[in-house]
mmCIF file of C-alpha atoms in Angstrom:
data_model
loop_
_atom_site.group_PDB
_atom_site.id
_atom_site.type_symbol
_atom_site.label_atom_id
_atom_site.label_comp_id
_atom_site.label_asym_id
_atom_site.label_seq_id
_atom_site.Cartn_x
_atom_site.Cartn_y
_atom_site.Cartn_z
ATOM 1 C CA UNK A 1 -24.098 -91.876 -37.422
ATOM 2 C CA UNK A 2 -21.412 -89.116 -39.081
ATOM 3 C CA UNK A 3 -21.718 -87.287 -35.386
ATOM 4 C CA UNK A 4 -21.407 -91.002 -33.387
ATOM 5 C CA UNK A 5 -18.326 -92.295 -35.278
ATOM 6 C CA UNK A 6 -16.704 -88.724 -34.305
ATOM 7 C CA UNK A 7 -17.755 -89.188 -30.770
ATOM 8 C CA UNK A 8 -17.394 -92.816 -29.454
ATOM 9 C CA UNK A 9 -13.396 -92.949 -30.531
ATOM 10 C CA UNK A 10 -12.794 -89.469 -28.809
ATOM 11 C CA UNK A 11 -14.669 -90.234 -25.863
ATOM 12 C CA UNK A 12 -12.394 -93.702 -25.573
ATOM 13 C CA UNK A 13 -9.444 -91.866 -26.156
ATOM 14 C CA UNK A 14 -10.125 -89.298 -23.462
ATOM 15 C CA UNK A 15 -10.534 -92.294 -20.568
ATOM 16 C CA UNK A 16 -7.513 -94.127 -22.194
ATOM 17 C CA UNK A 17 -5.308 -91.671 -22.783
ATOM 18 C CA UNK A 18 -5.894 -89.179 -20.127
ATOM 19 C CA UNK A 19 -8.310 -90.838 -17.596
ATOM 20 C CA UNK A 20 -10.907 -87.961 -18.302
ATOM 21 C CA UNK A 21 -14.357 -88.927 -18.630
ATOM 22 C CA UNK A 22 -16.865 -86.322 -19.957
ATOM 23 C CA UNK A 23 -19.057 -84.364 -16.927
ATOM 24 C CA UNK A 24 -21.996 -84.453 -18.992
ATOM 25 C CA UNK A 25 -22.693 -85.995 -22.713
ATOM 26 C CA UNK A 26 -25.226 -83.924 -24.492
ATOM 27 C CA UNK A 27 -26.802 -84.540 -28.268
ATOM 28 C CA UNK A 28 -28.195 -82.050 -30.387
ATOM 29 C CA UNK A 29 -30.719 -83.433 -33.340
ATOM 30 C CA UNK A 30 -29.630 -82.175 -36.728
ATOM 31 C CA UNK A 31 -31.975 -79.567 -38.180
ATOM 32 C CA UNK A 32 -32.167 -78.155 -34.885
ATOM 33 C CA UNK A 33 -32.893 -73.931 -34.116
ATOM 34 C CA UNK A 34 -32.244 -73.705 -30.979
ATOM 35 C CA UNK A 35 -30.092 -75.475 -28.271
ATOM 36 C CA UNK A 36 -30.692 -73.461 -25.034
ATOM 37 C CA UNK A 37 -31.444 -76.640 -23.065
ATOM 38 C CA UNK A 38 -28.041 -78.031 -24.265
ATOM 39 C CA UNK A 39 -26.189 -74.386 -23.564
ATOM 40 C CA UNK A 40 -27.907 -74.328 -19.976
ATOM 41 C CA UNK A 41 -27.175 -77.477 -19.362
ATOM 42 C CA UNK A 42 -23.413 -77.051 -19.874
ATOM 43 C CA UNK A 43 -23.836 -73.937 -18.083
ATOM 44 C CA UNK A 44 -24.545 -75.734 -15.099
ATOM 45 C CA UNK A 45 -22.108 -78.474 -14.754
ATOM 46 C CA UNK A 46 -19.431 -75.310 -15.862
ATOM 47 C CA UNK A 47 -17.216 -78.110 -17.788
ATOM 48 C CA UNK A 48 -13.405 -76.990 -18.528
ATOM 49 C CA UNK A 49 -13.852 -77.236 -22.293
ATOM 50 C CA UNK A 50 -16.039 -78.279 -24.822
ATOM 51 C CA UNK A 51 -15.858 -80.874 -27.658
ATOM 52 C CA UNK A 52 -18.400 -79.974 -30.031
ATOM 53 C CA UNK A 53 -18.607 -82.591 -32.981
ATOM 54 C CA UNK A 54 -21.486 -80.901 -34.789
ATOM 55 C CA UNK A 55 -22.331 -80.141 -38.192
ATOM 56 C CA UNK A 56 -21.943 -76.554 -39.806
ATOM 57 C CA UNK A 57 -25.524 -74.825 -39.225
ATOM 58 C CA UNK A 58 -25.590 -76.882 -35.696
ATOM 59 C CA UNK A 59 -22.390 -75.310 -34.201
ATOM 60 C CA UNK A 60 -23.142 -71.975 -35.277
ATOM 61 C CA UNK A 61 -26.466 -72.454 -33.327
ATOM 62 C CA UNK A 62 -24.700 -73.467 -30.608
ATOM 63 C CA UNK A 63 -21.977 -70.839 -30.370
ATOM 64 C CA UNK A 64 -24.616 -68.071 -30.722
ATOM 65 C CA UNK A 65 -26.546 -69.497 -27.466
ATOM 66 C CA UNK A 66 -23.949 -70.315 -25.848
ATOM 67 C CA UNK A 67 -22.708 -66.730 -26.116
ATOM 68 C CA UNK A 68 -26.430 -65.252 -25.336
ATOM 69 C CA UNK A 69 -26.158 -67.293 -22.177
ATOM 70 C CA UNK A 70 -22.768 -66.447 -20.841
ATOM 71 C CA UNK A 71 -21.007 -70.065 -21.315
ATOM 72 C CA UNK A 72 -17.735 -68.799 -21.986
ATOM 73 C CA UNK A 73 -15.921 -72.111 -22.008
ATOM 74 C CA UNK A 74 -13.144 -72.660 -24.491
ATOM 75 C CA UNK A 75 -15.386 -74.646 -27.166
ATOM 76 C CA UNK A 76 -13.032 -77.189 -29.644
ATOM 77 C CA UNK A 77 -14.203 -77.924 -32.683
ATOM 78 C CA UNK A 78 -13.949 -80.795 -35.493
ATOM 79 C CA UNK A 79 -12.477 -80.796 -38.976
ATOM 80 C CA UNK A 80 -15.719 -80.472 -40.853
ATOM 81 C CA UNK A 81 -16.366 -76.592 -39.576
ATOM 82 C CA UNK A 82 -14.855 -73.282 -40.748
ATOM 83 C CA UNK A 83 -14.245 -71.302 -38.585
ATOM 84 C CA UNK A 84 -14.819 -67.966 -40.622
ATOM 85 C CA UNK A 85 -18.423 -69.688 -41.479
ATOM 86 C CA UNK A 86 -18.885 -70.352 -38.360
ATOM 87 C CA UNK A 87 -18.288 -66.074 -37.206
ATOM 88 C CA UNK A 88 -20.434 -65.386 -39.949
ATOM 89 C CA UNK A 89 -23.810 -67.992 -39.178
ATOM 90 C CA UNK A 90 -23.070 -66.960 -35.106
ATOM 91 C CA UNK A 91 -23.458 -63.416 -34.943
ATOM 92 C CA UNK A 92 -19.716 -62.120 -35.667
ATOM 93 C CA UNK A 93 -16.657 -62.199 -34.577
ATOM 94 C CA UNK A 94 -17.410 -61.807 -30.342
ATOM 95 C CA UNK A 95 -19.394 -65.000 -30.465
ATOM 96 C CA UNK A 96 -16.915 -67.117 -32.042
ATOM 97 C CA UNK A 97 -13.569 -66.160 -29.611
ATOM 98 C CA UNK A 98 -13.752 -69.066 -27.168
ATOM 99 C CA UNK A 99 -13.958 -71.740 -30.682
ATOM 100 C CA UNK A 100 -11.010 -73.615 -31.444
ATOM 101 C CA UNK A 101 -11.183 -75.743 -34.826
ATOM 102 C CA UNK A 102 -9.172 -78.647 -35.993
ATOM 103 C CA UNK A 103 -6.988 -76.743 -38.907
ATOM 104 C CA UNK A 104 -5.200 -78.884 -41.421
ATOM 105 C CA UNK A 105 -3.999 -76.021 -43.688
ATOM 106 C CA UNK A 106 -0.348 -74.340 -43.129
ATOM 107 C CA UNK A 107 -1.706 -71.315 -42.400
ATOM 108 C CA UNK A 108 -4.708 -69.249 -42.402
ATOM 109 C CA UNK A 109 -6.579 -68.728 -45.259
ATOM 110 C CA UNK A 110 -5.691 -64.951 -45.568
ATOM 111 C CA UNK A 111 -2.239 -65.652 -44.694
ATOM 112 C CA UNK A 112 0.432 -64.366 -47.402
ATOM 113 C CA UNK A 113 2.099 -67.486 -47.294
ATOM 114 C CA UNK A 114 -1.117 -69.094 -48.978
ATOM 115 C CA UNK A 115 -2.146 -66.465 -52.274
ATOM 116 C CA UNK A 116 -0.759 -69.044 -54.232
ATOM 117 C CA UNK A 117 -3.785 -71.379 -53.114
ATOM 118 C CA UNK A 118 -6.361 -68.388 -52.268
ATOM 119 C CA UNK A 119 -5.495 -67.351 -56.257
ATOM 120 C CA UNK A 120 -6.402 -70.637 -57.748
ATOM 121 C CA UNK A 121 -9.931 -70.826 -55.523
ATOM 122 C CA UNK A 122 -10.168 -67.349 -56.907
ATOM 123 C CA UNK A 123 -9.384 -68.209 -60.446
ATOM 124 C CA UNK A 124 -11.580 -71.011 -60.895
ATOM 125 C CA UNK A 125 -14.375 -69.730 -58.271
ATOM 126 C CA UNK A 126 -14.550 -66.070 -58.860
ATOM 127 C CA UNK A 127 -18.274 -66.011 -57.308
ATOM 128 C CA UNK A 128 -16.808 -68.191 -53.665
ATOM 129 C CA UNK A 129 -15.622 -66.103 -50.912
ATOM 130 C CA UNK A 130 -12.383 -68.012 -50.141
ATOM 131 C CA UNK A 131 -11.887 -69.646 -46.707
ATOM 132 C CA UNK A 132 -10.551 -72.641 -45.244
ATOM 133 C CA UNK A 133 -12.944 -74.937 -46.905
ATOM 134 C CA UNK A 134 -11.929 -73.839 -50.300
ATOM 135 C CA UNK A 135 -8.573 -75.141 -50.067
ATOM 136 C CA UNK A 136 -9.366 -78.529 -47.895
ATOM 137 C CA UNK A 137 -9.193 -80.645 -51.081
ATOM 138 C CA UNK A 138 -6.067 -79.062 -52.559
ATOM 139 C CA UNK A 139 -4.182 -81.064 -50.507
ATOM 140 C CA UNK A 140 -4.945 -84.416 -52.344
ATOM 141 C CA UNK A 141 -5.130 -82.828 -55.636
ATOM 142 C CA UNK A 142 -1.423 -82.485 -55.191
ATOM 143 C CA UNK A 143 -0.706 -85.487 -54.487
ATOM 144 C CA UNK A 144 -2.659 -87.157 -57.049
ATOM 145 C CA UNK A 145 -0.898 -85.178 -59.706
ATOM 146 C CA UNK A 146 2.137 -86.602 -58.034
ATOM 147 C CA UNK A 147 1.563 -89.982 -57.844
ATOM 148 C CA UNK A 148 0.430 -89.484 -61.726
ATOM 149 C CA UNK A 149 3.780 -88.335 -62.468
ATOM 150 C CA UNK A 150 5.851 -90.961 -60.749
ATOM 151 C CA UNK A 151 3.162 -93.710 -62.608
ATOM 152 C CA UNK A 152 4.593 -92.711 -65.785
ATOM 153 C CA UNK A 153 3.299 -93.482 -69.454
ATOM 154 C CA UNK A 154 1.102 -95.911 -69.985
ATOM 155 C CA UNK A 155 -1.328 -95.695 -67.059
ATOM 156 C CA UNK A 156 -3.072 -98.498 -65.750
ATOM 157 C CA UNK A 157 -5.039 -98.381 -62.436
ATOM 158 C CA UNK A 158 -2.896 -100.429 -60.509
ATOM 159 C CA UNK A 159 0.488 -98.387 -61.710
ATOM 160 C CA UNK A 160 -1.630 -95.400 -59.934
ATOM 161 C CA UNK A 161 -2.331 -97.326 -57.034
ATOM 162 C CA UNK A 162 1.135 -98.374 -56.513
ATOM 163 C CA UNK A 163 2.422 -95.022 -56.753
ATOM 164 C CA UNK A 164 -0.002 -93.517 -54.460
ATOM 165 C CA UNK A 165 1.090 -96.138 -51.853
ATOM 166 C CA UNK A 166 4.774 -95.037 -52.130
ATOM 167 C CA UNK A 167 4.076 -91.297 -51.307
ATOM 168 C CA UNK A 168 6.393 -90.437 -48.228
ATOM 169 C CA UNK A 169 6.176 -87.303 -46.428
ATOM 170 C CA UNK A 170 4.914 -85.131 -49.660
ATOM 171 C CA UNK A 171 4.738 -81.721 -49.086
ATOM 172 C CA UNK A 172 2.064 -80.036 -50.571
ATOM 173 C CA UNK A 173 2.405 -76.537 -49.779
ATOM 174 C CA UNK A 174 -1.013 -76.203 -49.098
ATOM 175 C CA UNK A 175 -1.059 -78.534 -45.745
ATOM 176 C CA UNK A 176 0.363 -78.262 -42.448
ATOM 177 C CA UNK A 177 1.243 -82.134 -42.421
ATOM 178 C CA UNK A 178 3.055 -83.924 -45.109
ATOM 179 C CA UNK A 179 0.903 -86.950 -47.099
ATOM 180 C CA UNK A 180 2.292 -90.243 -46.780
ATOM 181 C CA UNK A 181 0.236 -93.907 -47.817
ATOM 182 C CA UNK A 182 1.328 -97.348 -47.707
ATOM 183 C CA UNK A 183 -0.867 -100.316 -49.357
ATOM 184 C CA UNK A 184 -1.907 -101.174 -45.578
ATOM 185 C CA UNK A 185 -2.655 -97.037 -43.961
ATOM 186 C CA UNK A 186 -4.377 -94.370 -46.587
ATOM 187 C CA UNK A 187 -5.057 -91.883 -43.693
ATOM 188 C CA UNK A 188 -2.515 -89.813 -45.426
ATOM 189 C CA UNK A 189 -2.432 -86.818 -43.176
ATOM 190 C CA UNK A 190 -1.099 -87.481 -39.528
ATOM 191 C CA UNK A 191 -1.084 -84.157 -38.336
ATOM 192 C CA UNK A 192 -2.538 -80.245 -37.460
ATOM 193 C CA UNK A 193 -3.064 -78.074 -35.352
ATOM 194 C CA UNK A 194 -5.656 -75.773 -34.345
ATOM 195 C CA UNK A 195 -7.163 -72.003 -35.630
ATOM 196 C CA UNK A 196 -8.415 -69.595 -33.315
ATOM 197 C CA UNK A 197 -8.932 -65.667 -33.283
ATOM 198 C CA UNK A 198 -6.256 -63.422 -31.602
ATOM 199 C CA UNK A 199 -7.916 -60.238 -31.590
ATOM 200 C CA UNK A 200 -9.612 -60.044 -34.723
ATOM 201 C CA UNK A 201 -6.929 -62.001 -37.148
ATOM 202 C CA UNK A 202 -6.742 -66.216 -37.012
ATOM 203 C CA UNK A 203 -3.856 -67.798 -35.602
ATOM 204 C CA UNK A 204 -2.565 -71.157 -35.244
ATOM 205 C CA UNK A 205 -2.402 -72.913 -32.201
ATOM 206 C CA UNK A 206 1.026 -75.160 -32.403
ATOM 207 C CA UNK A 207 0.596 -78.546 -31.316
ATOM 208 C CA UNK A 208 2.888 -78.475 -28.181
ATOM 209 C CA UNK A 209 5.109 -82.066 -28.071
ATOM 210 C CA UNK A 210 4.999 -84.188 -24.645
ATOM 211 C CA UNK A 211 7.854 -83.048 -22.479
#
């Protein structure tokens, strides 16, 4: 169901959007080992890119066959995945250089720009190697703490959700799209971009505006 409710609206948007109806439409059962028939199957109908919406374990499966098999298709990949994990499960870091992965941070992980956030992982989770999942959360902490602040004294439940639904374009520091609610839209983060490997560092892949 997770991998369905990722697929059907990205499918739909695809033929809406852009006319483009997927050349082949492949599942891969959770749990699995293995997904040569998938990988050779792909192979085959040599697609222009892949949209992957697969769990952790599941992706890395598939990025390590589709490597042993020679499907060197660009591969994009959904929020859910790390891409360092993802190197790691696969086989290294030749495996994973075709994977793009929805990124919603400001920068990578080992970026400079982000030891403020990689400190506080490290801090409070001195045993967790520190990676993109360790700061997905940090996003809405900070904005909690906001919306606590601007609630004031005297907290009540709905004071919290009425401050929560004024947050406009907050700036976390920690995420590469402001937060902003309103009573009627809580998908508080609009916007991204992706993370891929130039060479052997991550990069970001701006999202490029319509012309």
């Amino acid at each position: 169901e997770w991998g369905k409710s990722n697929h059907d609206p990205a499918v739909a948007e695809l033929k809406s959007k852009y006319n483009l109806d997927p050349v082949l439409d492949l599942s891969m059962a959770r749990g699995s080992a293995d997904s040569t028939p998938q990988v050779l199957k792909l192979r085959a109908a040599a697609p222009d890119v892949i949209i992957a919406i697969l769990y952790p374990a599941e992706l890395a499966i598939f990025e390590r066959d589709a490597y042993k098999y020679g499907l060197h298709v660009a591969v994009i990949g959904n929020q859910a995945i790390s891409i360092e994990d993802t190197r790691n499960r696969a086989g290294g870091l030749p495996v994973v250089r075709n994977l793009y992965v929805y990124y919603p941070l400001a920068a990578p992980a080992d970026d400079p720009s982000m030891a403020k956030w990689k400190a506080i992982s490290e801090k409070y989770f001195p045993d967790m190697r520190v990676e993109t999942g360790s700061m997905l959360g940090m996003g809405g902490a900070v904005a909690m703490v906001d919306a606590l602040k601007r609630a004031g004294r005297n907290l009540t439940g709905q004071k919290l959700i009425d401050a929560l639904n004024q947050t406009h374009e907050l700036d976390t520091g920690v995420l590469g799209s402001p937060i902003s609610f309103t009573p009627e839209d809580h998908a508080g983060v609009k916007g991204g971009q992706f993370i891929t490997y130039e060479g052997d560092k991550l990069a970001l892949v701006k999202q490029l505006q319509p012309k």
